[in-house]
PDB file of C-alpha atoms in Angstrom:
ATOM      1  CA  GLY Y   1     -34.558-157.548 -13.305  1.00 80.00           C
ATOM      2  CA  GLU Y   2     -33.945-159.220 -16.542  1.00 87.00           C
ATOM      3  CA  ASN Y   3     -30.357-159.641 -17.771  1.00 92.00           C
ATOM      4  CA  VAL Y   4     -29.549-160.523 -21.256  1.00 95.00           C
ATOM      5  CA  GLU Y   5     -25.951-161.811 -22.402  1.00 96.00           C
ATOM      6  CA  GLN Y   6     -25.098-161.892 -26.111  1.00 97.00           C
ATOM      7  CA  HIS Y   7     -22.307-163.959 -27.737  1.00 97.00           C
ATOM      8  CA  PRO Y   8     -19.968-163.518 -29.661  1.00 97.00           C
ATOM      9  CA  SER Y   9     -19.269-159.835 -29.610  1.00 96.00           C
ATOM     10  CA  THR Y  10     -17.691-160.047 -32.995  1.00 97.00           C
ATOM     11  CA  LEU Y  11     -18.158-162.640 -35.799  1.00 98.00           C
ATOM     12  CA  SER Y  12     -16.529-162.704 -39.370  1.00 98.00           C
ATOM     13  CA  VAL Y  13     -17.839-165.050 -41.874  1.00 98.00           C
ATOM     14  CA  GLN Y  14     -17.176-165.672 -45.348  1.00 98.00           C
ATOM     15  CA  GLU Y  15     -19.957-164.798 -47.829  1.00 98.00           C
ATOM     16  CA  GLY Y  16     -22.149-167.530 -48.384  1.00 98.00           C
ATOM     17  CA  ASP Y  17     -21.489-169.255 -45.232  1.00 98.00           C
ATOM     18  CA  SER Y  18     -23.964-169.224 -41.883  1.00 98.00           C
ATOM     19  CA  ALA Y  19     -23.750-167.047 -38.945  1.00 98.00           C
ATOM     20  CA  VAL Y  20     -25.252-167.763 -35.534  1.00 98.00           C
ATOM     21  CA  ILE Y  21     -25.545-165.516 -32.670  1.00 98.00           C
ATOM     22  CA  LYS Y  22     -26.715-166.574 -29.077  1.00 98.00           C
ATOM     23  CA  CYS Y  23     -28.312-164.775 -26.199  1.00 98.00           C
ATOM     24  CA  THR Y  24     -29.344-165.976 -22.949  1.00 98.00           C
ATOM     25  CA  TYR Y  25     -31.900-164.410 -20.375  1.00 97.00           C
ATOM     26  CA  SER Y  26     -32.416-164.536 -16.658  1.00 95.00           C
ATOM     27  CA  ASP Y  27     -35.935-163.910 -16.256  1.00 92.00           C
ATOM     28  CA  SER Y  28     -38.018-167.008 -16.835  1.00 91.00           C
ATOM     29  CA  ALA Y  29     -41.227-164.733 -17.194  1.00 90.00           C
ATOM     30  CA  SER Y  30     -39.698-163.158 -20.428  1.00 93.00           C
ATOM     31  CA  ASN Y  31     -42.064-164.217 -23.169  1.00 92.00           C
ATOM     32  CA  TYR Y  32     -41.023-161.945 -26.137  1.00 94.00           C
ATOM     33  CA  PHE Y  33     -37.626-161.999 -28.030  1.00 96.00           C
ATOM     34  CA  PRO Y  34     -36.941-159.461 -30.819  1.00 96.00           C
ATOM     35  CA  TRP Y  35     -33.833-159.153 -32.872  1.00 98.00           C
ATOM     36  CA  TYR Y  36     -32.550-155.879 -34.415  1.00 98.00           C
ATOM     37  CA  LYS Y  37     -30.112-154.988 -37.022  1.00 98.00           C
ATOM     38  CA  GLN Y  38     -28.108-151.723 -36.920  1.00 98.00           C
ATOM     39  CA  GLU Y  39     -26.070-150.685 -39.820  1.00 97.00           C
ATOM     40  CA  LEU Y  40     -23.433-148.096 -39.353  1.00 94.00           C
ATOM     41  CA  GLY Y  41     -24.883-144.617 -38.414  1.00 93.00           C
ATOM     42  CA  LYS Y  42     -28.587-145.915 -38.742  1.00 96.00           C
ATOM     43  CA  ARG Y  43     -31.273-146.696 -36.162  1.00 97.00           C
ATOM     44  CA  PRO Y  44     -31.855-150.218 -35.052  1.00 97.00           C
ATOM     45  CA  GLN Y  45     -34.252-152.053 -37.279  1.00 97.00           C
ATOM     46  CA  LEU Y  46     -36.484-154.975 -36.119  1.00 96.00           C
ATOM     47  CA  ILE Y  47     -35.638-158.012 -38.426  1.00 97.00           C
ATOM     48  CA  ILE Y  48     -37.315-160.860 -36.754  1.00 97.00           C
ATOM     49  CA  ASP Y  49     -39.036-161.749 -33.330  1.00 95.00           C
ATOM     50  CA  ILE Y  50     -40.385-164.884 -31.479  1.00 95.00           C
ATOM     51  CA  ARG Y  51     -43.082-165.187 -28.652  1.00 91.00           C
ATOM     52  CA  SER Y  52     -42.366-167.915 -26.044  1.00 84.00           C
ATOM     53  CA  ASN Y  53     -45.242-170.148 -27.292  1.00 83.00           C
ATOM     54  CA  VAL Y  54     -43.058-170.810 -30.590  1.00 82.00           C
ATOM     55  CA  GLY Y  55     -39.729-172.612 -30.909  1.00 91.00           C
ATOM     56  CA  GLU Y  56     -38.663-171.406 -34.125  1.00 94.00           C
ATOM     57  CA  LYS Y  57     -39.556-168.819 -36.806  1.00 94.00           C
ATOM     58  CA  LYS Y  58     -38.199-168.278 -40.273  1.00 96.00           C
ATOM     59  CA  ASP Y  59     -38.117-165.272 -42.655  1.00 95.00           C
ATOM     60  CA  GLN Y  60     -36.306-166.117 -45.888  1.00 96.00           C
ATOM     61  CA  ARG Y  61     -32.667-166.274 -44.826  1.00 97.00           C
ATOM     62  CA  ILE Y  62     -32.946-165.511 -41.124  1.00 98.00           C
ATOM     63  CA  ALA Y  63     -34.343-167.758 -38.401  1.00 98.00           C
ATOM     64  CA  VAL Y  64     -34.540-167.582 -34.750  1.00 98.00           C
ATOM     65  CA  THR Y  65     -34.714-170.335 -32.393  1.00 97.00           C
ATOM     66  CA  LEU Y  66     -36.000-170.508 -28.542  1.00 96.00           C
ATOM     67  CA  ASN Y  67     -35.290-172.816 -25.861  1.00 95.00           C
ATOM     68  CA  LYS Y  68     -37.483-171.831 -22.762  1.00 93.00           C
ATOM     69  CA  THR Y  69     -35.987-174.438 -20.657  1.00 93.00           C
ATOM     70  CA  ALA Y  70     -32.408-173.438 -20.965  1.00 94.00           C
ATOM     71  CA  LYS Y  71     -33.566-169.660 -21.268  1.00 95.00           C
ATOM     72  CA  HIS Y  72     -31.490-169.070 -24.535  1.00 95.00           C
ATOM     73  CA  PHE Y  73     -32.430-167.985 -28.116  1.00 97.00           C
ATOM     74  CA  SER Y  74     -30.431-167.735 -31.342  1.00 98.00           C
ATOM     75  CA  LEU Y  75     -30.421-165.834 -34.560  1.00 98.00           C
ATOM     76  CA  HIS Y  76     -29.275-167.846 -37.625  1.00 98.00           C
ATOM     77  CA  ILE Y  77     -28.472-166.215 -40.888  1.00 98.00           C
ATOM     78  CA  THR Y  78     -27.881-168.584 -43.814  1.00 98.00           C
ATOM     79  CA  GLU Y  79     -26.194-167.657 -47.196  1.00 98.00           C
ATOM     80  CA  THR Y  80     -24.640-164.484 -45.749  1.00 98.00           C
ATOM     81  CA  GLN Y  81     -24.101-161.630 -48.138  1.00 97.00           C
ATOM     82  CA  PRO Y  82     -22.100-158.372 -47.655  1.00 96.00           C
ATOM     83  CA  GLU Y  83     -25.493-156.406 -46.856  1.00 97.00           C
ATOM     84  CA  ASP Y  84     -25.883-158.754 -43.768  1.00 98.00           C
ATOM     85  CA  SER Y  85     -22.809-157.014 -42.219  1.00 98.00           C
ATOM     86  CA  ALA Y  86     -24.097-154.918 -39.234  1.00 98.00           C
ATOM     87  CA  VAL Y  87     -24.255-154.961 -35.350  1.00 97.00           C
ATOM     88  CA  TYR Y  88     -27.123-157.282 -34.308  1.00 98.00           C
ATOM     89  CA  PHE Y  89     -29.030-156.975 -30.743  1.00 97.00           C
ATOM     90  CA  CYS Y  90     -31.007-159.427 -29.058  1.00 98.00           C
ATOM     91  CA  ALA Y  91     -33.674-158.285 -26.634  1.00 96.00           C
ATOM     92  CA  ALA Y  92     -36.012-160.002 -23.973  1.00 95.00           C
ATOM     93  CA  SER Y  93     -39.348-158.713 -22.593  1.00 92.00           C
ATOM     94  CA  ARG Y  94     -42.569-159.262 -20.646  1.00 83.00           C
ATOM     95  CA  PRO Y  95     -45.085-157.090 -22.625  1.00 73.00           C
ATOM     96  CA  THR Y  96     -47.914-157.581 -20.744  1.00 71.00           C
ATOM     97  CA  ASP Y  97     -46.624-156.782 -17.283  1.00 69.00           C
ATOM     98  CA  SER Y  98     -43.608-154.614 -17.737  1.00 73.00           C
ATOM     99  CA  TRP Y  99     -44.670-151.857 -20.037  1.00 79.00           C
ATOM    100  CA  GLY Y 100     -43.001-153.530 -22.986  1.00 83.00           C
ATOM    101  CA  LYS Y 101     -39.543-152.580 -21.648  1.00 90.00           C
ATOM    102  CA  LEU Y 102     -36.961-154.387 -23.737  1.00 92.00           C
ATOM    103  CA  GLN Y 103     -33.588-155.422 -22.133  1.00 94.00           C
ATOM    104  CA  PHE Y 104     -31.159-155.478 -24.596  1.00 95.00           C
ATOM    105  CA  GLY Y 105     -27.930-157.712 -25.346  1.00 95.00           C
ATOM    106  CA  ALA Y 106     -24.357-155.839 -25.803  1.00 95.00           C
ATOM    107  CA  GLY Y 107     -24.696-156.626 -29.731  1.00 96.00           C
ATOM    108  CA  THR Y 108     -22.684-158.519 -32.013  1.00 97.00           C
ATOM    109  CA  GLN Y 109     -20.874-157.083 -34.928  1.00 97.00           C
ATOM    110  CA  VAL Y 110     -21.111-159.251 -37.882  1.00 98.00           C
ATOM    111  CA  VAL Y 111     -18.711-158.808 -40.779  1.00 98.00           C
ATOM    112  CA  VAL Y 112     -19.226-160.667 -44.013  1.00 98.00           C
ATOM    113  CA  THR Y 113     -16.346-160.837 -46.235  1.00 95.00           C
ATOM    114  CA  PRO Y 114     -16.678-161.342 -49.905  1.00 89.00           C
TER     115      PRO Y 114
ATOM    116  CA  ASP K   1     -40.082-146.579 -39.517  1.00 57.00           C
ATOM    117  CA  ALA K   2     -43.248-146.042 -37.617  1.00 56.00           C
ATOM    118  CA  GLY K   3     -43.147-142.211 -38.398  1.00 90.00           C
ATOM    119  CA  ILE K   4     -40.712-141.513 -35.694  1.00 96.00           C
ATOM    120  CA  THR K   5     -38.466-138.489 -35.933  1.00 97.00           C
ATOM    121  CA  GLN K   6     -35.988-137.051 -33.489  1.00 98.00           C
ATOM    122  CA  SER K   7     -34.648-133.592 -33.091  1.00 98.00           C
ATOM    123  CA  PRO K   8     -31.995-132.402 -33.154  1.00 98.00           C
ATOM    124  CA  ARG K   9     -30.088-134.910 -35.080  1.00 97.00           C
ATOM    125  CA  HIS K  10     -26.658-133.677 -33.660  1.00 98.00           C
ATOM    126  CA  LYS K  11     -25.895-131.452 -30.801  1.00 98.00           C
ATOM    127  CA  VAL K  12     -22.757-130.000 -29.174  1.00 98.00           C
ATOM    128  CA  THR K  13     -23.216-128.600 -25.962  1.00 97.00           C
ATOM    129  CA  GLU K  14     -21.102-127.499 -22.965  1.00 97.00           C
ATOM    130  CA  THR K  15     -20.798-129.178 -19.265  1.00 98.00           C
ATOM    131  CA  GLY K  16     -23.518-127.606 -17.098  1.00 97.00           C
ATOM    132  CA  THR K  17     -25.740-126.508 -19.542  1.00 97.00           C
ATOM    133  CA  PRO K  18     -29.551-127.979 -19.989  1.00 97.00           C
ATOM    134  CA  VAL K  19     -30.335-129.881 -23.139  1.00 98.00           C
ATOM    135  CA  THR K  20     -33.670-131.156 -24.371  1.00 98.00           C
ATOM    136  CA  LEU K  21     -34.195-133.756 -26.937  1.00 98.00           C
ATOM    137  CA  ARG K  22     -37.509-134.235 -28.756  1.00 98.00           C
ATOM    138  CA  CYS K  23     -39.019-137.457 -30.106  1.00 98.00           C
ATOM    139  CA  HIS K  24     -42.099-136.978 -32.286  1.00 98.00           C
ATOM    140  CA  GLN K  25     -44.241-140.013 -33.477  1.00 96.00           C
ATOM    141  CA  THR K  26     -47.316-139.978 -35.902  1.00 95.00           C
ATOM    142  CA  GLU K  27     -48.738-143.503 -35.303  1.00 92.00           C
ATOM    143  CA  ASN K  28     -50.697-142.606 -32.075  1.00 93.00           C
ATOM    144  CA  HIS K  29     -48.696-145.249 -30.237  1.00 93.00           C
ATOM    145  CA  ARG K  30     -49.237-145.273 -26.287  1.00 93.00           C
ATOM    146  CA  TYR K  31     -45.947-146.430 -25.299  1.00 94.00           C
ATOM    147  CA  MET K  32     -42.710-144.516 -25.895  1.00 96.00           C
ATOM    148  CA  TYR K  33     -38.959-145.092 -24.771  1.00 97.00           C
ATOM    149  CA  TRP K  34     -35.744-143.124 -24.594  1.00 98.00           C
ATOM    150  CA  TYR K  35     -32.538-145.293 -24.766  1.00 98.00           C
ATOM    151  CA  ARG K  36     -28.857-144.302 -24.792  1.00 98.00           C
ATOM    152  CA  GLN K  37     -26.244-146.204 -26.993  1.00 97.00           C
ATOM    153  CA  ASP K  38     -22.672-146.535 -26.024  1.00 94.00           C
ATOM    154  CA  PRO K  39     -20.203-148.757 -27.238  1.00 86.00           C
ATOM    155  CA  GLY K  40     -20.121-152.297 -25.352  1.00 81.00           C
ATOM    156  CA  HIS K  41     -23.383-151.417 -23.610  1.00 84.00           C
ATOM    157  CA  GLY K  42     -25.937-152.076 -26.306  1.00 88.00           C
ATOM    158  CA  LEU K  43     -29.247-150.009 -25.972  1.00 95.00           C
ATOM    159  CA  ARG K  44     -30.070-148.975 -22.230  1.00 95.00           C
ATOM    160  CA  LEU K  45     -33.440-147.647 -21.285  1.00 95.00           C
ATOM    161  CA  ILE K  46     -33.407-144.171 -19.640  1.00 97.00           C
ATOM    162  CA  HIS K  47     -37.210-143.362 -19.325  1.00 97.00           C
ATOM    163  CA  TYR K  48     -40.294-144.541 -20.639  1.00 96.00           C
ATOM    164  CA  SER K  49     -43.877-143.539 -20.948  1.00 96.00           C
ATOM    165  CA  TYR K  50     -47.226-145.377 -20.883  1.00 92.00           C
ATOM    166  CA  GLY K  51     -49.310-142.570 -21.660  1.00 92.00           C
ATOM    167  CA  VAL K  52     -49.855-138.849 -21.462  1.00 93.00           C
ATOM    168  CA  LYS K  53     -48.300-137.545 -18.457  1.00 92.00           C
ATOM    169  CA  ASP K  54     -47.543-141.093 -17.386  1.00 94.00           C
ATOM    170  CA  THR K  55     -43.768-141.813 -17.212  1.00 95.00           C
ATOM    171  CA  ASP K  56     -41.343-143.971 -15.325  1.00 94.00           C
ATOM    172  CA  LYS K  57     -37.490-144.372 -14.697  1.00 95.00           C
ATOM    173  CA  GLY K  58     -35.488-146.986 -16.677  1.00 93.00           C
ATOM    174  CA  GLU K  59     -32.067-148.523 -15.783  1.00 92.00           C
ATOM    175  CA  VAL K  60     -29.981-145.470 -16.427  1.00 96.00           C
ATOM    176  CA  SER K  61     -32.427-142.448 -15.445  1.00 96.00           C
ATOM    177  CA  ASP K  62     -29.942-140.477 -13.108  1.00 96.00           C
ATOM    178  CA  GLY K  63     -29.490-136.928 -14.526  1.00 96.00           C
ATOM    179  CA  TYR K  64     -32.287-137.120 -16.890  1.00 98.00           C
ATOM    180  CA  SER K  65     -36.071-136.176 -16.841  1.00 97.00           C
ATOM    181  CA  VAL K  66     -38.822-136.478 -19.240  1.00 98.00           C
ATOM    182  CA  SER K  67     -42.175-135.042 -20.155  1.00 97.00           C
ATOM    183  CA  ARG K  68     -45.190-136.248 -22.274  1.00 97.00           C
ATOM    184  CA  SER K  69     -47.871-133.503 -22.584  1.00 96.00           C
ATOM    185  CA  LYS K  70     -49.265-135.058 -25.856  1.00 96.00           C
ATOM    186  CA  THR K  71     -49.411-138.551 -27.308  1.00 96.00           C
ATOM    187  CA  GLU K  72     -47.042-137.672 -30.313  1.00 96.00           C
ATOM    188  CA  ASP K  73     -44.351-135.965 -28.362  1.00 97.00           C
ATOM    189  CA  PHE K  74     -41.715-137.468 -25.813  1.00 98.00           C
ATOM    190  CA  LEU K  75     -39.132-135.063 -24.334  1.00 98.00           C
ATOM    191  CA  LEU K  76     -35.813-135.958 -22.685  1.00 98.00           C
ATOM    192  CA  THR K  77     -33.952-133.378 -20.586  1.00 98.00           C
ATOM    193  CA  LEU K  78     -30.708-133.303 -19.136  1.00 97.00           C
ATOM    194  CA  GLU K  79     -30.870-130.699 -16.492  1.00 94.00           C
ATOM    195  CA  SER K  80     -27.091-130.143 -16.380  1.00 97.00           C
ATOM    196  CA  ALA K  81     -25.214-131.998 -19.130  1.00 97.00           C
ATOM    197  CA  THR K  82     -21.948-133.918 -18.041  1.00 98.00           C
ATOM    198  CA  SER K  83     -19.381-135.422 -20.171  1.00 97.00           C
ATOM    199  CA  SER K  84     -20.621-138.904 -19.162  1.00 97.00           C
ATOM    200  CA  GLN K  85     -23.797-138.107 -20.940  1.00 98.00           C
ATOM    201  CA  THR K  86     -22.060-137.959 -24.430  1.00 98.00           C
ATOM    202  CA  SER K  87     -23.916-140.669 -26.319  1.00 98.00           C
ATOM    203  CA  VAL K  88     -26.192-141.403 -29.051  1.00 98.00           C
ATOM    204  CA  TYR K  89     -29.974-141.153 -28.072  1.00 98.00           C
ATOM    205  CA  PHE K  90     -32.729-143.087 -29.636  1.00 98.00           C
ATOM    206  CA  CYS K  91     -36.510-142.841 -28.972  1.00 98.00           C
ATOM    207  CA  ALA K  92     -38.824-145.521 -29.739  1.00 97.00           C
ATOM    208  CA  SER K  93     -42.376-146.211 -29.779  1.00 95.00           C
ATOM    209  CA  ARG K  94     -44.465-149.496 -29.596  1.00 91.00           C
ATOM    210  CA  THR K  95     -47.193-151.049 -31.356  1.00 82.00           C
ATOM    211  CA  SER K  96     -48.798-154.260 -29.531  1.00 82.00           C
ATOM    212  CA  LEU K  97     -45.375-155.778 -29.228  1.00 84.00           C
ATOM    213  CA  GLU K  98     -42.786-154.291 -31.584  1.00 90.00           C
ATOM    214  CA  GLN K  99     -40.606-151.206 -30.880  1.00 92.00           C
ATOM    215  CA  TYR K 100     -39.537-149.127 -33.862  1.00 94.00           C
ATOM    216  CA  PHE K 101     -36.789-146.685 -33.354  1.00 97.00           C
ATOM    217  CA  GLY K 102     -36.316-143.021 -34.487  1.00 97.00           C
ATOM    218  CA  PRO K 103     -33.256-142.018 -36.356  1.00 97.00           C
ATOM    219  CA  GLY K 104     -31.237-141.010 -33.311  1.00 98.00           C
ATOM    220  CA  THR K 105     -29.608-137.994 -31.976  1.00 98.00           C
ATOM    221  CA  ARG K 106     -25.838-137.655 -31.367  1.00 98.00           C
ATOM    222  CA  LEU K 107     -24.856-135.569 -28.179  1.00 98.00           C
ATOM    223  CA  THR K 108     -21.482-134.511 -27.378  1.00 98.00           C
ATOM    224  CA  VAL K 109     -20.804-132.854 -24.112  1.00 98.00           C
ATOM    225  CA  THR K 110     -17.679-130.817 -23.995  1.00 97.00           C
TER     226      THR K 110
END
């Protein structure tokens, strides 16, 4: 089955700097890669996703890049703000032939210091 | 939040007792999922459903069962709770691709 590894497990950045989280996946048939943000005590919230026919996707200060050949994808947060502090999870899926099951990485705790 | 609710939100129970957690969605989504979240493990799939009465096991299904008698409800049952099942449980439902999560249930087994 699919295996997703996520690095780093913790990331401390100064406000205004950029943050990058990287994930690798094992199943070359995976073609959908969402990112979730989870604030303390809250539910995971979908913040951005990318499909395998796209190399990069942006939404304001966040972007995701995908390298299908290397089987890795990354989340980039620019101009970080204190409200970006949270745990971020990557995931991989084959929606059309696996009932949409998501395989999650272990998460990255991001701390943005003022 | 895709109209997903979970009940109860918090529960403390004793080892060996049965426990049922409920997930309710108002979006008429076909697919629903149960996950558990533990430190260092991210979110791990327990069971999932692809329609009424259609369910299957995820990666950590031992000790859990599910039922889905209506599109809107997906129940997770711990037949005989153990301390290793202390966790936060999230359900999710899915649109065409995106999964949206409920608020979670914090379960403590003493």
